[in-house]
Amino acid sequence: MRTPPPSSRMSASGLVIRELVALRARVVQLERQLGDRTRMVQAVRESEEGLRQMMEHIPGALWVYDCLTEQRVYVSRGYEKIWGRSLETLRNKPTEWLDAIHPEDRAKFGEVVSALPGSSSLDETYRILRPDGAIRWIHDRGYPIQEESGESQRVAGTSEDITEHRAREQRRVESDRRLRDLVASTPDSVAELDLAGRVMFASRTTAGFEVGTRLGSTLNEFLPPEQHDSFSRAVEEAVRTGEPLSFETRLALPAGNRWWLTRITPLRRSGRVVSLLAIASDITHRKEQQEAAAQLRKLESLDVLAGRAAHSFNNLFTVILGNSDLALTDLPPGSPGRERVVEVAKAAERAAALADQLATCTGARKGDRRPVNPSELIQGMASSLSNTVPANVELELALSADADVVEANAAQIRQVVMNLVSNAVDAFGSGQGEITVRTGLMLVDRAYLVTAHADERLSEGVYGCVTVSDTGSGMDGATVSRACDPFFTTKPNRPGMGLAIVLGLVRGHKGALKIDSQPGRGTTVNVLLPLAEWPSAGIDPQQEKPDSLPVSETAPPRGTVLIAEDDETVRSVAKWALEQAGFEVLAAPDGRQAVSIFREHASEIDLVLLDLAMPRMRGEEALREIRSVRSDARIVITSGYSQREISKRFMGHGLVGFLQKPYRHASLLREVHRAISGKGDDPPR
């Protein structure tokens, strides 16, 4: 047998070895691949377990719906928590989840499910009924699962319980609705401003101006120019300090000039001011009340001043006139000084008349009042009024035939009408126009009286009304507010007392004055006068009662007179005049001492001359005390008030006379003579 060469044998062995090595490498590779696959299987199992646990613990329910079988082929355990039913019962009854849908939502949801095969997604909200009777709101979202063929047979989605979220949303919506209703119903205007003061939101129409249509504008567009800087500073300060602030302003709006109180409150987010809340309140009524109250206080102060001045003047004029009369009795006829004394007396009488007019115009003196028909009175002034009105102005008298009778002083009402017409004439200049004087009745309420020049104690009701209106230039609000101020005038050559006098006369009548005016629209002045409380038949408004009472021509009586007067000079002059006439005179500087003297000399005193305004005890109280000592005491009142006012005030008190200050020597003696003679009685009305 032939033996192969060594190289041949080695070749065969090498092949075997190489095959074995390759086989071993293949085995190692297979082992490695097997290990990788095992690890992959383990990883998949772990991933599936993690996914399962995640799906089991998410709040909602995950599901897969088969559109062909119309069943959920997969449902996560979240179903049990939401539906309140187990997965086992769902498997036994696959339609259980559909049967739990609220009857009112079932039909609509069924339509949605039927349309799933052709839809791209599912987004539906519905209600379910749980076994415990609770109603829950469910929100379903689903998306089609694309098959390799491109068809979408199945839909995967989630079911989320949104009951609590929906309840919170409903509460938020309800809260927003209440807030909107609150903002819409409040009389205030609410706006949100940015940090530059521009309007970002406005709640409502304000005084006829639609603020909402001007979003992006600043409030400076509505403010007068002189307040632009103050508003800008207020915005800057609120942004800088973060503190709320407020300011008042007067806005000129289509509905008229209105006063507003605006409160600016910074709004913060994350501790930083991001915008401003502006709440504007219409305080026009309050401002008008404040202005009316201030005007009333000013007039009341003027009344007090005028009353005190008139009282002092009357006492001084009484002294001047009394001493003049006494000087004339001492001077023989033809004496060079006699004429000068007469001139002093005349000047004192004129000054007394001026003081009386001042007191009357400020309301300090009421003047004699009686029933007056305004229409008849003004008709009697027609000629005088026509002469007051120039040719370029037409005067119309619209006098009501049914005008009721008012309690008034005819001369003062004539002055009121004449002053108002004269003021109206000034409103035209050289232009043309019309002035109308009307009379009638007006029913006024508290709101009207608050905006008028009137005593706050004035009652609501029906008043006689005299209205003077013109079509002239009119006045702005600032001018109207000061129109009745003494010496205020827009005409340099006028004294500025016209409306001040009118207001004083009206207030003296316990009436009211209302001025309505706007630039370019003319002015209307309403004068309200109280209606008369007694019949008006047969009353002549031009008739005036004499101030003095008849003088007895018999021989002058003698007796003792007690003079109660606080002014020493008046007391001295009256005492000297009576003593010169033969009377015994006792004098007291105040009411309390007068009562004390009367108690001591009650049987001797024939007459008491009693001043009303005295210290320590006023005249009225002294009168009662004197009458308590002796009921038949004869008393004559002396005062700066008119005879008619005293008659009303002391009706039934048994007065035997009245002496109005300032009085002359002759008037004093005549009144004392008449009272002691027994000719006196309650002063006639």
Coordinates of N, CA and C in Angstrom, one line a residue, residues 454-539:
A454 N -82.6 126.4 48.7 CA -83.7 126.3 49.6 C -83.3 125.9 51.0
D455 N -84.1 126.3 52.0 CA -83.8 125.9 53.3 C -84.0 124.3 53.4
E456 N -83.1 123.6 54.1 CA -83.2 122.2 54.2 C -84.5 121.7 54.9
R457 N -85.1 122.6 55.6 CA -86.4 122.3 56.3 C -87.6 122.4 55.4
L458 N -87.4 122.9 54.2 CA -88.5 123.2 53.3 C -89.2 121.8 53.0
S459 N -90.5 121.8 53.0 CA -91.2 120.5 52.8 C -91.5 120.3 51.3
E460 N -91.7 119.0 51.0 CA -92.2 118.7 49.6 C -93.6 119.1 49.5
G461 N -94.1 119.3 48.2 CA -95.5 119.6 48.0 C -95.7 120.6 46.9
V462 N -96.8 121.2 46.8 CA -97.2 122.1 45.7 C -96.8 123.6 46.1
Y463 N -96.2 124.2 45.2 CA -95.8 125.6 45.4 C -96.3 126.5 44.2
G464 N -96.5 127.8 44.5 CA -96.7 128.7 43.4 C -95.4 128.9 42.7
C465 N -95.4 129.0 41.4 CA -94.2 129.0 40.7 C -94.2 130.2 39.7
V466 N -93.1 131.0 39.8 CA -92.9 132.1 38.8 C -91.6 131.8 38.1
T467 N -91.6 131.6 36.8 CA -90.5 131.2 36.0 C -90.1 132.2 35.0
V468 N -88.8 132.6 35.0 CA -88.3 133.5 34.0 C -87.2 132.8 33.2
S469 N -87.4 132.6 31.9 CA -86.5 131.8 31.1 C -86.1 132.7 29.9
D470 N -84.9 132.5 29.4 CA -84.4 133.2 28.2 C -83.6 132.3 27.3
T471 N -83.5 132.7 26.1 CA -82.8 132.0 25.0 C -81.4 132.6 24.8
G472 N -80.8 133.2 25.8 CA -79.5 133.9 25.7 C -78.3 132.9 25.7
S473 N -77.2 133.5 26.1 CA -75.9 132.8 26.1 C -75.8 131.7 27.1
G474 N -76.5 131.7 28.2 CA -76.4 130.7 29.2 C -75.2 130.8 30.0
M475 N -75.0 129.9 31.0 CA -73.9 129.9 31.9 C -73.4 128.4 32.1
D476 N -72.1 128.3 32.3 CA -71.5 127.0 32.6 C -71.8 126.7 34.1
G477 N -71.4 125.4 34.5 CA -71.7 125.0 35.8 C -71.0 125.8 36.9
A478 N -69.8 126.2 36.7 CA -69.1 127.0 37.7 C -69.8 128.4 37.9
T479 N -70.3 129.0 36.8 CA -70.9 130.3 37.0 C -72.3 130.1 37.7
V480 N -73.0 129.0 37.3 CA -74.3 128.8 38.0 C -74.1 128.6 39.5
S481 N -73.1 127.9 39.8 CA -72.8 127.6 41.3 C -72.6 128.9 42.1
R482 N -72.1 130.0 41.4 CA -71.8 131.2 42.1 C -72.7 132.3 41.8
A483 N -73.7 132.1 41.0 CA -74.6 133.1 40.4 C -75.3 133.9 41.5
C484 N -75.6 133.3 42.7 CA -76.3 134.0 43.8 C -75.3 134.5 44.8
D485 N -74.0 134.4 44.6 CA -73.1 135.0 45.6 C -73.1 136.5 45.5
P486 N -73.2 137.1 46.7 CA -73.2 138.6 46.7 C -71.9 139.1 46.0
F487 N -72.1 140.1 45.1 CA -71.0 140.8 44.4 C -70.4 140.0 43.4
F488 N -70.8 138.8 43.1 CA -70.3 138.0 42.0 C -70.9 138.4 40.7
T489 N -70.2 138.7 39.7 CA -70.7 139.2 38.4 C -69.8 138.8 37.3
T490 N -70.4 138.6 36.1 CA -69.6 138.4 34.9 C -69.6 139.7 34.1
K491 N -70.3 140.7 34.6 CA -70.3 142.0 33.9 C -69.5 143.0 34.7
P492 N -68.4 143.5 34.3 CA -67.5 144.4 35.1 C -68.3 145.7 35.5
N493 N -69.3 146.1 34.8 CA -69.9 147.4 35.1 C -71.2 147.1 35.9
R494 N -71.4 145.9 36.4 CA -72.6 145.6 37.2 C -72.2 145.3 38.6
P495 N -73.0 145.6 39.6 CA -72.7 145.5 41.0 C -72.7 144.0 41.5
G496 N -73.4 143.1 40.8 CA -73.4 141.7 41.1 C -74.2 141.4 42.3
M497 N -75.3 142.2 42.5 CA -76.2 141.9 43.7 C -77.6 141.5 43.2
G498 N -77.9 141.4 41.9 CA -79.2 141.1 41.4 C -79.7 139.8 41.9
L499 N -79.1 138.7 41.6 CA -79.5 137.3 42.1 C -79.4 137.1 43.5
A500 N -78.4 137.8 44.1 CA -78.2 137.7 45.6 C -79.4 138.3 46.3
I501 N -79.9 139.4 45.8 CA -81.1 140.0 46.4 C -82.3 139.2 46.1
V502 N -82.4 138.6 44.9 CA -83.6 137.8 44.6 C -83.6 136.6 45.5
L503 N -82.4 135.9 45.7 CA -82.4 134.8 46.6 C -82.8 135.1 48.0
G504 N -82.3 136.3 48.5 CA -82.7 136.7 49.9 C -84.2 136.9 50.0
L505 N -84.8 137.6 49.0 CA -86.2 137.8 49.1 C -87.0 136.5 49.0
V506 N -86.5 135.6 48.2 CA -87.2 134.3 48.1 C -87.1 133.5 49.3
R507 N -85.9 133.4 49.9 CA -85.7 132.7 51.2 C -86.5 133.4 52.3
G508 N -86.6 134.7 52.2 CA -87.4 135.4 53.2 C -88.9 135.0 53.2
H509 N -89.3 134.6 52.0 CA -90.7 134.1 51.8 C -90.9 132.6 52.1
K510 N -89.8 132.0 52.6 CA -89.8 130.5 52.8 C -90.0 129.8 51.5
G511 N -89.4 130.3 50.5 CA -89.5 129.7 49.1 C -88.2 129.1 48.7
A512 N -88.1 128.8 47.4 CA -86.9 128.2 46.8 C -86.6 128.8 45.5
L513 N -85.3 128.7 45.1 CA -84.8 129.3 43.8 C -84.0 128.2 43.1
K514 N -84.4 127.9 41.9 CA -83.7 126.9 41.1 C -83.2 127.5 39.8
I515 N -81.9 127.3 39.5 CA -81.3 127.9 38.2 C -80.9 126.7 37.4
D516 N -81.4 126.6 36.1 CA -80.9 125.7 35.2 C -80.4 126.4 34.0
S517 N -79.1 126.1 33.6 CA -78.5 126.8 32.5 C -77.4 126.0 31.9
Q518 N -77.2 126.2 30.6 CA -76.0 125.6 29.9 C -75.6 126.6 28.8
P519 N -74.3 126.6 28.6 CA -73.8 127.6 27.6 C -74.4 127.3 26.2
G520 N -74.9 128.4 25.7 CA -75.6 128.4 24.3 C -77.0 127.9 24.3
R521 N -77.5 127.5 25.5 CA -78.9 127.0 25.6 C -79.8 127.8 26.5
G522 N -79.3 129.0 26.9 CA -80.2 129.8 27.7 C -80.2 129.5 29.2
T523 N -81.1 130.2 29.9 CA -81.2 130.0 31.4 C -82.7 130.0 31.8
T524 N -83.0 129.2 32.7 CA -84.4 129.1 33.3 C -84.2 129.3 34.8
V525 N -85.0 130.2 35.4 CA -85.0 130.4 36.8 C -86.4 130.2 37.4
N526 N -86.5 129.2 38.3 CA -87.8 128.9 38.9 C -87.8 129.5 40.3
V527 N -88.8 130.3 40.6 CA -89.0 130.8 41.9 C -90.3 130.1 42.5
L528 N -90.1 129.4 43.6 CA -91.2 128.7 44.3 C -91.6 129.5 45.5
L529 N -92.9 129.7 45.7 CA -93.4 130.5 46.8 C -94.5 129.7 47.5
P530 N -94.6 129.7 48.8 CA -95.6 128.9 49.5 C -97.0 129.5 49.2
L531 N -98.0 128.6 49.1 CA -99.3 129.0 48.9 C -99.9 129.6 50.1
A532 N -100.9 130.5 49.9 CA -101.5 131.2 51.0 C -102.4 130.3 51.8
E533 N -102.5 130.5 53.1 CA -103.3 129.6 53.9 C -104.7 130.2 54.3
W534 N -105.0 131.4 53.7 CA -106.2 132.0 54.0 C -106.9 132.5 52.7
P535 N -108.2 132.8 52.6 CA -108.9 133.1 51.4 C -108.3 134.4 50.8
S536 N -108.3 134.4 49.4 CA -107.7 135.6 48.7 C -108.8 136.5 48.2
A537 N -110.1 136.3 48.4 CA -111.1 137.1 47.8 C -111.0 138.5 48.3
G538 N -111.0 139.5 47.4 CA -111.1 140.9 47.7 C -109.8 141.5 48.2
I539 N -108.7 140.8 48.0 CA -107.4 141.3 48.4 C -106.7 142.1 47.3

